[in-house]
Coordinates of C-alpha atoms in Angstrom, one line a residue:
Chain I
X1 CA 13.4 3.6 -28.5
X2 CA 11.7 0.3 -27.8
X3 CA 12.4 -3.0 -29.6
X4 CA 10.6 -6.2 -28.8
X5 CA 11.8 -9.4 -30.4
X6 CA 10.0 -12.7 -30.7
X7 CA 7.9 -12.2 -27.6
X8 CA 5.6 -15.1 -26.7
X9 CA 3.4 -16.1 -23.7
X10 CA 0.8 -18.7 -23.2
X11 CA -1.9 -18.9 -20.6
X12 CA -2.6 -22.6 -20.2
X13 CA -3.2 -23.8 -23.8
X14 CA -4.0 -20.3 -25.1
X15 CA -1.2 -18.6 -27.0
X16 CA -2.0 -15.0 -26.1
X17 CA 1.0 -13.6 -27.9
X18 CA 3.2 -15.7 -30.1
X19 CA 6.4 -14.5 -31.7
X20 CA 5.7 -10.7 -31.7
X21 CA 8.5 -8.4 -32.8
X22 CA 8.0 -4.7 -33.1
X23 CA 9.9 -1.4 -32.7
X24 CA 8.7 1.9 -31.5
X25 CA 10.6 4.9 -32.9
X26 CA 11.6 7.6 -30.6
X27 CA 9.8 10.9 -30.5
X28 CA 6.7 9.7 -32.3
X29 CA 3.2 8.4 -31.6
X30 CA 3.0 4.7 -32.4
X31 CA -0.3 2.9 -32.2
X32 CA -1.1 -0.8 -31.6
X33 CA -4.5 -1.8 -32.9
X34 CA -6.3 -5.1 -33.3
X35 CA -9.6 -6.7 -32.7
X36 CA -10.9 -7.6 -29.2
X37 CA -8.9 -10.4 -27.6
X38 CA -5.9 -10.0 -30.0
X39 CA -3.5 -9.8 -27.1
X40 CA -2.8 -6.1 -27.2
X41 CA -2.9 -5.5 -23.4
X42 CA -1.0 -8.8 -22.9
X43 CA 1.7 -7.4 -25.2
X44 CA 1.8 -4.2 -23.1
X45 CA 2.1 -6.3 -20.0
X46 CA 5.1 -8.2 -21.4
X47 CA 6.9 -5.1 -22.5
X48 CA 6.4 -3.2 -19.2
X49 CA 7.4 -6.1 -16.9
X50 CA 3.9 -6.9 -15.5
X51 CA 4.0 -10.3 -17.3
X52 CA 7.0 -12.5 -17.9
X53 CA 7.3 -13.8 -21.4
X54 CA 7.9 -17.5 -22.1
X55 CA 10.5 -16.4 -24.6
X56 CA 11.7 -13.3 -26.4
X57 CA 13.4 -10.0 -25.5
X58 CA 12.6 -6.4 -24.9
X59 CA 15.1 -3.6 -25.3
X60 CA 14.5 -0.1 -24.0
X61 CA 17.0 2.3 -25.7
X62 CA 19.2 -0.7 -26.4
X63 CA 19.1 -2.0 -22.8
X64 CA 17.6 -5.5 -22.2
X65 CA 14.7 -5.2 -19.8
X66 CA 13.0 -8.6 -19.9
X67 CA 12.6 -10.0 -16.4
X68 CA 12.8 -6.6 -14.7
X69 CA 10.0 -5.7 -12.4
X70 CA 7.6 -2.9 -13.4
X71 CA 9.0 -0.5 -10.8
X72 CA 12.5 -1.0 -12.1
X73 CA 11.4 -0.5 -15.7
X74 CA 9.6 2.7 -14.6
X75 CA 12.9 4.0 -13.2
X76 CA 14.5 3.5 -16.6
X77 CA 12.0 5.9 -18.1
X78 CA 9.1 3.8 -19.3
X79 CA 5.7 3.8 -17.7
X80 CA 2.3 2.6 -18.5
X81 CA -1.4 3.3 -17.9
X82 CA -4.1 0.7 -17.4
X83 CA -7.1 0.0 -19.7
X84 CA -9.3 -0.4 -16.6
X85 CA -8.3 2.8 -14.7
X86 CA -6.8 2.1 -11.3
X87 CA -6.7 5.3 -9.3
X88 CA -5.8 5.4 -5.6
X89 CA -9.4 6.0 -4.9
X90 CA -9.1 7.1 -1.3
X91 CA -6.7 9.9 -2.2
X92 CA -7.2 13.2 -3.9
X93 CA -6.2 13.9 -7.5
X94 CA -3.2 15.9 -6.2
X95 CA -2.0 13.0 -4.0
X96 CA -2.5 10.5 -6.8
X97 CA -0.3 12.4 -9.2
X98 CA 2.3 13.1 -6.5
X99 CA 2.9 9.4 -6.2
X100 CA 4.2 9.5 -9.7
X101 CA 6.2 12.7 -9.0
X102 CA 7.9 11.1 -6.0
X103 CA 9.8 8.8 -8.4
X104 CA 12.3 11.6 -8.9
X105 CA 11.3 14.1 -6.1
X106 CA 12.0 13.2 -2.5
X107 CA 10.3 16.1 -0.8
X108 CA 6.5 16.0 -0.1
X109 CA 5.9 19.7 -0.9
X110 CA 7.9 19.6 -4.1
X111 CA 6.1 16.5 -5.3
X112 CA 2.7 18.0 -4.6
X113 CA 3.7 21.2 -6.4
X114 CA 5.0 19.0 -9.4
X115 CA 1.6 17.2 -9.3
X116 CA -0.1 20.6 -9.8
X117 CA 2.0 21.4 -12.8
X118 CA 1.2 18.0 -14.4
X119 CA -2.5 18.4 -13.7
X120 CA -2.4 21.6 -15.7
X121 CA -0.9 19.7 -18.7
X122 CA -3.7 17.2 -18.9
X123 CA -6.5 19.6 -17.8
X124 CA -7.2 18.4 -14.3
X125 CA -6.5 21.6 -12.4
X126 CA -10.1 22.1 -11.4
X127 CA -10.3 18.6 -9.8
X128 CA -7.0 18.7 -7.9
X129 CA -8.5 18.4 -4.4
X130 CA -11.3 16.0 -5.3
X131 CA -11.0 12.4 -4.2
X132 CA -10.1 10.3 -7.2
X133 CA -13.2 8.2 -6.6
X134 CA -15.4 11.1 -7.5
X135 CA -14.0 11.7 -11.0
X136 CA -15.9 10.9 -14.1
X137 CA -14.6 8.3 -16.6
X138 CA -13.0 11.0 -18.6
X139 CA -11.4 12.5 -15.5
X140 CA -10.1 9.1 -14.4
X141 CA -8.5 8.6 -17.8
X142 CA -6.8 12.0 -17.5
X143 CA -5.7 11.1 -14.0
X144 CA -4.2 7.8 -15.2
X145 CA -2.3 9.8 -17.8
X146 CA -1.2 12.5 -15.3
X147 CA 0.2 10.0 -12.8
X148 CA 2.2 8.4 -15.5
X149 CA 3.5 11.7 -16.8
X150 CA 4.5 12.7 -13.3
X151 CA 7.2 10.0 -13.3
X152 CA 8.9 12.0 -16.1
X153 CA 9.0 9.1 -18.6
X154 CA 10.8 9.1 -21.9
X155 CA 8.4 6.5 -23.2
X156 CA 4.8 6.2 -22.1
X157 CA 2.5 3.2 -22.9
X158 CA -1.1 4.2 -23.0
X159 CA -3.7 1.3 -22.8
X160 CA -6.9 2.7 -24.4
X161 CA -6.9 6.1 -22.7
X162 CA -9.7 7.1 -25.1
X163 CA -12.0 4.1 -24.5
X164 CA -15.3 5.0 -22.9
X165 CA -15.1 8.7 -23.8
X166 CA -17.7 10.4 -25.8
X167 CA -16.7 12.0 -29.2
X168 CA -16.3 15.4 -27.6
X169 CA -14.1 14.1 -24.8
X170 CA -12.0 12.3 -27.4
X171 CA -11.6 15.5 -29.3
X172 CA -10.4 17.2 -26.1
X173 CA -7.9 14.5 -25.4
X174 CA -6.2 14.5 -28.8
X175 CA -4.4 17.8 -28.4
X176 CA -3.3 16.7 -24.9
X177 CA -1.7 13.5 -26.3
X178 CA -0.1 15.5 -29.1
X179 CA 1.3 17.9 -26.5
X180 CA 2.9 15.0 -24.7
X181 CA 4.6 13.9 -27.9
X182 CA 5.7 17.5 -28.6
X183 CA 7.3 17.7 -25.1
X184 CA 9.6 14.9 -26.2
X185 CA 7.9 11.9 -24.7
X186 CA 7.6 8.9 -27.1
X187 CA 4.0 7.5 -27.1
X188 CA 3.0 3.9 -27.7
X189 CA -0.7 3.5 -27.5
X190 CA -3.3 0.8 -27.7
X191 CA -6.4 2.3 -29.3
X192 CA -9.8 1.2 -30.5
X193 CA -11.1 4.7 -31.4
X194 CA -10.0 4.8 -35.1
X195 CA -10.7 8.6 -35.3
X196 CA -7.9 9.0 -32.8
X197 CA -5.6 6.5 -34.5
X198 CA -6.0 8.1 -37.9
X199 CA -5.5 11.5 -36.3
X200 CA -2.6 10.9 -34.0
X201 CA -0.6 7.9 -34.9
X202 CA 2.5 8.3 -37.0
X203 CA 3.0 4.5 -37.2
X204 CA 0.7 1.6 -36.7
X205 CA 1.1 -2.0 -35.7
X206 CA -1.7 -4.5 -36.1
X207 CA -2.1 -7.4 -33.8
X208 CA -4.5 -10.3 -34.4
X209 CA -4.7 -13.6 -32.5
X210 CA -1.4 -12.9 -30.8
X211 CA 0.5 -12.2 -34.0
X212 CA 1.6 -9.0 -35.6
X213 CA 0.0 -9.1 -39.0
X214 CA 0.6 -5.7 -40.4
X215 CA 2.5 -2.4 -39.9
X216 CA 2.8 0.9 -41.6
X217 CA 1.3 4.3 -41.8
X218 CA -2.4 4.6 -40.6
X219 CA -3.7 4.9 -44.2
X220 CA -1.7 1.9 -45.3
X221 CA -2.8 -0.6 -42.6
X222 CA -6.5 0.2 -42.8
X223 CA -6.5 -0.9 -46.5
X224 CA -4.4 -4.0 -45.8
X225 CA -6.3 -7.1 -46.7
X226 CA -5.1 -9.1 -43.7
X227 CA -6.2 -6.3 -41.4
X228 CA -9.7 -6.1 -43.0
X229 CA -10.0 -9.9 -42.6
X230 CA -8.9 -9.8 -39.0
X231 CA -11.5 -7.3 -38.1
X232 CA -14.4 -8.3 -40.4
X233 CA -13.9 -12.1 -40.8
X234 CA -12.2 -14.5 -43.3
X235 CA -13.0 -13.8 -46.9
X236 CA -14.3 -10.4 -46.4
X237 CA -11.5 -8.7 -48.3
X238 CA -12.1 -10.8 -51.4
X239 CA -15.8 -10.2 -51.2
X240 CA -15.4 -6.5 -50.8
X241 CA -13.1 -6.4 -53.8
X242 CA -15.5 -8.5 -55.9
X243 CA -18.3 -6.2 -55.0
X244 CA -16.3 -3.2 -55.9
X245 CA -15.4 -4.7 -59.3
X246 CA -19.0 -5.5 -60.1
X247 CA -19.9 -1.9 -59.2
Chain D
X1 CA 1.7 20.8 11.3
X2 CA -1.6 20.8 13.3
X3 CA -1.3 17.2 14.2
X4 CA 2.3 17.7 15.2
X5 CA 1.1 20.5 17.6
X6 CA -1.5 18.1 18.9
X7 CA 1.1 15.5 19.7
X8 CA 3.1 18.1 21.5
X9 CA 0.1 19.1 23.6
X10 CA -0.6 15.5 24.4
X11 CA 2.9 14.9 25.6
X12 CA 2.8 18.1 27.7
X13 CA -0.6 17.3 29.2
X14 CA 0.2 13.7 30.1
X15 CA 3.7 14.7 31.2
X16 CA 2.4 17.2 33.7
X17 CA -0.5 15.0 34.8
X18 CA 1.3 13.4 37.8
X19 CA 1.8 16.9 39.2
X20 CA -1.9 17.4 39.6
X21 CA -3.2 13.9 39.9
X22 CA -2.0 11.5 42.5
X23 CA -4.6 8.7 42.2
X24 CA -2.9 5.6 41.1
X25 CA -6.1 4.4 39.5
X26 CA -6.3 7.4 37.2
X27 CA -2.6 7.3 36.3
X28 CA -2.8 3.6 35.7
X29 CA -5.8 4.2 33.4
X30 CA -3.9 6.8 31.4
X31 CA -0.8 4.5 31.2
X32 CA -2.9 1.6 29.8
X33 CA -4.5 3.9 27.3
X34 CA -1.1 5.0 26.1
X35 CA 0.1 1.4 26.0
X36 CA -3.0 0.5 23.9
X37 CA -2.3 3.4 21.7
X38 CA 1.2 2.0 21.1
X39 CA -0.2 -1.4 20.1
X40 CA -2.9 0.1 18.0
X41 CA -0.5 2.4 16.2
X42 CA 1.9 -0.6 15.6
X43 CA -1.0 -2.4 13.8
X44 CA -2.2 0.8 12.2
X45 CA 1.2 1.4 10.4
X46 CA 0.9 -1.9 8.6
X47 CA -2.9 -2.4 8.5
X48 CA -4.2 1.2 8.3
X49 CA -1.5 3.0 6.4
X50 CA -0.3 -0.1 4.4
X51 CA -3.5 -2.0 3.9
X52 CA -2.0 -5.3 5.0
X53 CA -4.4 -6.7 7.6
X54 CA -2.6 -8.7 10.2
X55 CA -4.6 -11.0 12.5
X56 CA -1.5 -12.1 14.4
X57 CA 0.3 -9.1 15.7
X58 CA 0.8 -11.0 18.9
X59 CA 3.7 -12.7 17.1
X60 CA 5.6 -9.4 17.5
X61 CA 4.2 -8.5 20.9
X62 CA 5.2 -11.9 22.2
X63 CA 8.7 -11.8 20.7
X64 CA 9.3 -8.4 22.4
X65 CA 7.9 -9.7 25.7
X66 CA 9.9 -12.9 25.7
X67 CA 13.0 -11.2 24.5
X68 CA 12.7 -8.7 27.4
X69 CA 12.2 -11.4 30.0
X70 CA 14.7 -13.9 28.6
X71 CA 17.5 -11.4 28.1
X72 CA 17.2 -10.2 31.7
X73 CA 16.7 -13.6 33.3
X74 CA 18.8 -15.9 31.3
X75 CA 21.5 -13.6 30.0
X76 CA 21.6 -11.1 32.9
X77 CA 21.1 -8.1 30.7
X78 CA 20.1 -4.8 32.3
X79 CA 16.5 -3.9 31.4
X80 CA 17.6 -0.7 29.6
X81 CA 19.9 -2.8 27.4
X82 CA 17.3 -5.4 26.9
X83 CA 14.6 -2.9 25.7
X84 CA 16.3 -1.9 22.5
X85 CA 17.2 -5.6 21.8
X86 CA 13.6 -6.6 22.3
X87 CA 12.5 -3.8 19.9
X88 CA 15.1 -4.8 17.3
X89 CA 14.1 -8.5 17.6
X90 CA 10.5 -7.5 16.9
X91 CA 11.6 -5.6 13.9
X92 CA 13.6 -8.7 12.7
X93 CA 10.5 -10.9 13.2
X94 CA 8.6 -8.4 11.1
X95 CA 11.1 -8.4 8.3
X96 CA 11.2 -12.2 8.2
X97 CA 7.5 -12.7 8.3
X98 CA 7.1 -9.9 5.7
X99 CA 9.8 -11.3 3.4
X100 CA 8.1 -14.7 3.5
X101 CA 4.5 -13.6 2.9
X102 CA 5.0 -10.6 0.6
X103 CA 7.6 -12.6 -1.5
X104 CA 4.8 -14.9 -2.4
X105 CA 2.3 -12.2 -2.9
X106 CA 0.0 -13.0 0.0
X107 CA -2.7 -10.3 0.3
X108 CA -5.9 -9.8 2.2
X109 CA -7.3 -12.7 4.1
X110 CA -4.3 -14.9 3.1
X111 CA -1.9 -12.5 4.7
X112 CA -4.2 -12.3 7.8
X113 CA -4.2 -16.1 8.1
X114 CA -0.5 -16.4 7.8
X115 CA 0.1 -13.9 10.5
X116 CA -2.4 -15.8 12.7
X117 CA -0.6 -19.1 12.0
X118 CA 2.8 -17.6 12.9
X119 CA 1.4 -16.3 16.2
X120 CA 0.0 -19.8 17.0
X121 CA 3.3 -21.5 16.1
X122 CA 5.2 -19.2 18.4
X123 CA 2.6 -19.7 21.1
X124 CA 3.1 -23.5 20.9
X125 CA 6.9 -23.1 20.8
X126 CA 6.9 -20.9 23.8
X127 CA 4.7 -23.4 25.5
X128 CA 7.1 -26.2 24.8
X129 CA 10.6 -25.1 25.7
X130 CA 12.0 -24.6 29.2
X131 CA 14.1 -21.7 27.8
X132 CA 10.9 -19.6 27.7
X133 CA 9.5 -21.1 30.9
X134 CA 7.2 -23.4 28.9
X135 CA 3.5 -23.4 30.0
X136 CA 4.4 -21.9 33.4
X137 CA 5.7 -18.7 31.9
X138 CA 8.4 -16.4 33.2
X139 CA 8.2 -14.4 36.4
X140 CA 10.5 -11.3 36.2
X141 CA 12.2 -10.9 39.6
X142 CA 11.1 -7.8 41.4
X143 CA 13.9 -5.2 41.4
X144 CA 12.3 -1.8 41.8
X145 CA 14.3 1.2 40.6
X146 CA 14.6 3.3 37.5
X147 CA 17.9 1.6 36.8
X148 CA 16.0 -1.7 36.4
X149 CA 13.2 -0.1 34.5
X150 CA 10.8 -1.1 37.2
X151 CA 8.8 1.5 39.1
X152 CA 7.2 1.5 42.5
X153 CA 4.5 4.0 41.4
X154 CA 2.5 4.4 38.3
X155 CA 4.3 7.6 37.3
X156 CA 7.3 5.8 36.0
X157 CA 5.3 3.5 33.8
X158 CA 3.2 6.4 32.7
X159 CA 6.3 8.2 31.4
X160 CA 7.7 5.0 29.7
X161 CA 4.3 4.4 28.0
X162 CA 4.1 8.0 27.0
X163 CA 7.6 7.9 25.4
X164 CA 6.8 4.8 23.4
X165 CA 3.4 6.0 22.3
X166 CA 4.8 9.3 21.3
X167 CA 7.4 7.6 19.1
X168 CA 4.6 5.7 17.4
X169 CA 2.5 8.8 16.9
X170 CA 5.5 10.7 15.4
X171 CA 6.1 7.9 13.0
X172 CA 2.5 7.9 11.9
X173 CA 2.7 11.7 11.5
X174 CA 5.8 11.3 9.4
X175 CA 3.9 8.8 7.2
X176 CA 1.4 11.5 6.4
X177 CA 4.2 13.9 5.3
X178 CA 6.8 11.9 3.5
X179 CA 7.5 10.2 0.2
X180 CA 7.6 6.9 1.9
X181 CA 4.2 7.4 3.4
X182 CA 2.8 8.4 0.0
X183 CA 4.3 5.2 -1.4
X184 CA 2.8 3.1 1.4
X185 CA -0.7 4.6 0.8
X186 CA -0.3 4.0 -3.0
X187 CA 0.6 0.3 -2.4
X188 CA -2.4 0.0 -0.1
X189 CA -4.8 1.5 -2.6
X190 CA -3.5 -0.3 -5.7
X191 CA -0.3 -2.3 -5.9
X192 CA -0.3 -2.5 -9.7
X193 CA -0.7 1.2 -10.2
X194 CA 2.0 1.8 -7.7
X195 CA 4.4 -0.5 -9.4
X196 CA 3.7 1.2 -12.8
X197 CA 4.7 4.5 -11.1
X198 CA 8.0 3.1 -10.0
X199 CA 7.1 2.1 -6.4
X200 CA 8.9 -1.0 -5.2
X201 CA 5.8 -2.4 -3.4
X202 CA 7.7 -5.4 -1.9
X203 CA 10.3 -3.1 -0.2
X204 CA 7.7 -0.6 0.9
X205 CA 5.6 -3.3 2.6
X206 CA 8.7 -4.8 4.2
X207 CA 9.7 -1.5 5.8
X208 CA 6.1 -1.1 7.1
X209 CA 6.0 -4.6 8.7
X210 CA 9.5 -4.1 10.2
X211 CA 8.5 -0.9 11.9
X212 CA 5.2 -2.3 12.9
X213 CA 6.8 -5.3 14.4
X214 CA 9.4 -3.2 16.3
X215 CA 6.7 -1.0 17.9
X216 CA 4.6 -4.0 18.8
X217 CA 7.6 -5.6 20.4
X218 CA 8.1 -2.4 22.4
X219 CA 4.6 -3.0 23.7
X220 CA 5.5 -6.5 24.7
X221 CA 8.6 -5.3 26.5
X222 CA 6.6 -2.7 28.3
X223 CA 4.1 -5.3 29.4
X224 CA 6.8 -7.5 30.9
X225 CA 8.2 -4.6 32.9
X226 CA 4.8 -3.5 34.1
X227 CA 3.3 -6.8 35.1
X228 CA 6.6 -8.8 35.7
X229 CA 5.1 -11.9 34.2
X230 CA 4.6 -13.4 30.8
X231 CA 3.2 -16.7 29.6
X232 CA 2.6 -18.2 26.1
X233 CA -1.1 -17.2 26.0
X234 CA -0.6 -13.7 27.2
X235 CA 2.3 -13.2 24.7
X236 CA 1.2 -15.0 21.6
X237 CA -2.6 -15.4 22.2
X238 CA -5.3 -14.0 20.0
X239 CA -6.5 -11.4 22.5
X240 CA -3.5 -9.2 22.1
X241 CA -3.7 -9.3 18.3
X242 CA -7.4 -8.3 18.6
X243 CA -6.7 -5.5 21.0
X244 CA -4.1 -4.0 18.6
X245 CA -6.4 -4.1 15.6
X246 CA -9.5 -3.1 17.5
X247 CA -8.2 0.3 18.7
X248 CA -6.9 1.1 15.3
X249 CA -10.1 0.1 13.4
X250 CA -12.4 1.8 15.9
X251 CA -10.3 4.9 16.1
X252 CA -9.8 5.2 12.4
X253 CA -7.4 3.2 10.2
X254 CA -4.7 5.2 8.4
X255 CA -5.0 8.2 10.7
X256 CA -2.4 9.6 13.1
X257 CA -4.8 9.8 16.1
X258 CA -7.1 6.9 15.4
X259 CA -5.4 4.4 17.6
X260 CA -5.3 6.9 20.5
X261 CA -9.0 7.7 20.1
X262 CA -9.8 4.0 19.8
X263 CA -7.7 3.2 22.9
X264 CA -9.5 5.9 24.9
X265 CA -12.9 4.6 23.9
X266 CA -12.2 1.0 24.4
X267 CA -10.4 1.3 27.7
X268 CA -13.0 3.9 28.9
X269 CA -15.8 1.5 28.0
X270 CA -13.9 -1.4 29.5
X271 CA -13.6 0.4 32.8
X272 CA -17.3 1.4 32.8
X273 CA -18.6 -2.1 32.0
X274 CA -16.2 -3.7 34.5
X275 CA -17.4 -1.4 37.2
X276 CA -21.1 -1.5 36.5
X277 CA -21.4 -5.0 35.2
X278 CA -18.9 -6.6 37.6
X279 CA -21.4 -9.3 38.5
X280 CA -21.5 -10.6 35.0
X281 CA -18.0 -11.6 33.9
X282 CA -17.4 -11.3 30.2
X283 CA -19.9 -8.6 29.7
X284 CA -17.2 -6.2 28.7
X285 CA -16.2 -8.6 25.9
X286 CA -19.8 -8.6 24.6
X287 CA -19.7 -4.8 24.6
X288 CA -16.4 -4.9 22.7
X289 CA -18.0 -7.1 20.0
X290 CA -21.2 -5.1 19.7
X291 CA -19.2 -1.8 19.5
X292 CA -17.0 -3.2 16.7
X293 CA -20.1 -4.2 14.7
X294 CA -21.8 -0.8 15.2
X295 CA -18.7 1.2 14.3
X296 CA -18.0 -0.8 11.2
X297 CA -21.7 -0.4 10.2
X298 CA -22.0 3.3 10.9
X299 CA -18.5 4.7 11.0
X300 CA -16.4 2.8 8.4
X301 CA -13.7 5.3 8.8
X302 CA -13.6 5.2 12.6
X303 CA -13.9 7.9 15.1
X304 CA -11.2 9.9 13.5
X305 CA -13.3 9.9 10.3
X306 CA -15.9 12.0 12.1
X307 CA -13.5 14.8 12.7
X308 CA -12.1 14.8 9.2
X309 CA -15.5 15.6 7.7
X310 CA -16.8 14.3 4.5
X311 CA -14.3 13.7 1.8

């Protein structure tokens, strides 16, 4: 579905992402995890056209999209959400979602009706006529998701849609995300909430200090030595192993 | 649909006004309110609906005014032919200024400063060249008659102002009920989010500034026909930029009727202070300033915000 090859970008002297190559299989939920500051959101920015890579390529369904603007990428069927939610605060939930729906729907009434249908999918029906500014964090995350879904994407990039939610809210979101996958939309998500990653993801990429250090099934990567060291510090894996051997 | 009906009522009421009122002062007042509505709505389309605050809308006003005067006086065009040309030139000026500043991602105060700078540059240019009458300005020869778009009575100007203001109101109404309007509001509220949802923010802003420039130029063209005179300060000076943004901000940014309400309040107050404080020149300007401060403090959403209720 999505294939990135050798992506790299530096901000000043800082190599935020260096030589990242990854693929996202169609029809599945793929997760991108990594410690804070690993460059996950930067990688999302590179893939979705918000940032221009210094080198590397990105192909969406075989089509080269590096250098395309975000709105053009969206037209091709890939959209993203933001880690720091960015609603159109002055507008109602319905109007917010309708902006996404307008990508394929010209008429105002039809777009507003489509917004209502999308709101139902993510559980925002009760808030439809509230201003977006009045939503709770959980509500805003849902709105972010709803707007993106309204563009009828084939691939959706979710940047920490579960961050800041309490365990109950996370539990409520998991079936929503699974429902999106089941409706045929490929999901690529950055996630810190491991409960969700273990629960949802069918494939996991691990990014640390701008490089992809591991990939595999959720169970595999969490026991990978390099991944443990990336999260818990150099030498931790060896120490843990030694401690386990000593009993 | 309610606001569309309100526009129809307004057009009907103003249209029938000359049948009942013959006072030139009253008709002149209504004409100037409509003219201020047009300027305010022109600014409102870009600033209120689009969130791009211009501090130099005079650049479009002056372009329309000078185009109107120059086309008639130097090229011998009939006023009716010159009017669409002036409006189109205002639109072109909008496109160019927009392409330049939006291309380089200028937002907020930077955009405001660039528009101000352009207005100043044009003021100096108009002040320099004989073609535009330099510092003396251009005096449009008096040729009264509907064919020349010059009228002996206020009624003619009233209808001209009404027609132009109505066009601007209808466009604002359309913004509230169309996909383009939704895109413009999205770009205003958050450009990155809009881009992620497939909105071409650059193009959306470019259309807004083009229409805004064209309407503002229509205001300039009207000014020349009504007062038969234009000079660099009148055309490109800061007062006209301020008048445009003031009626929109006081009336309610991003609303269909905000500029109209703002124009009524500002011109009403202007008349009152001019009549009662005629011994102290400049007092009306002080009131202007005080009012703006008060409204921004207590009615951040303008007068129209009061009618929409809490949201």
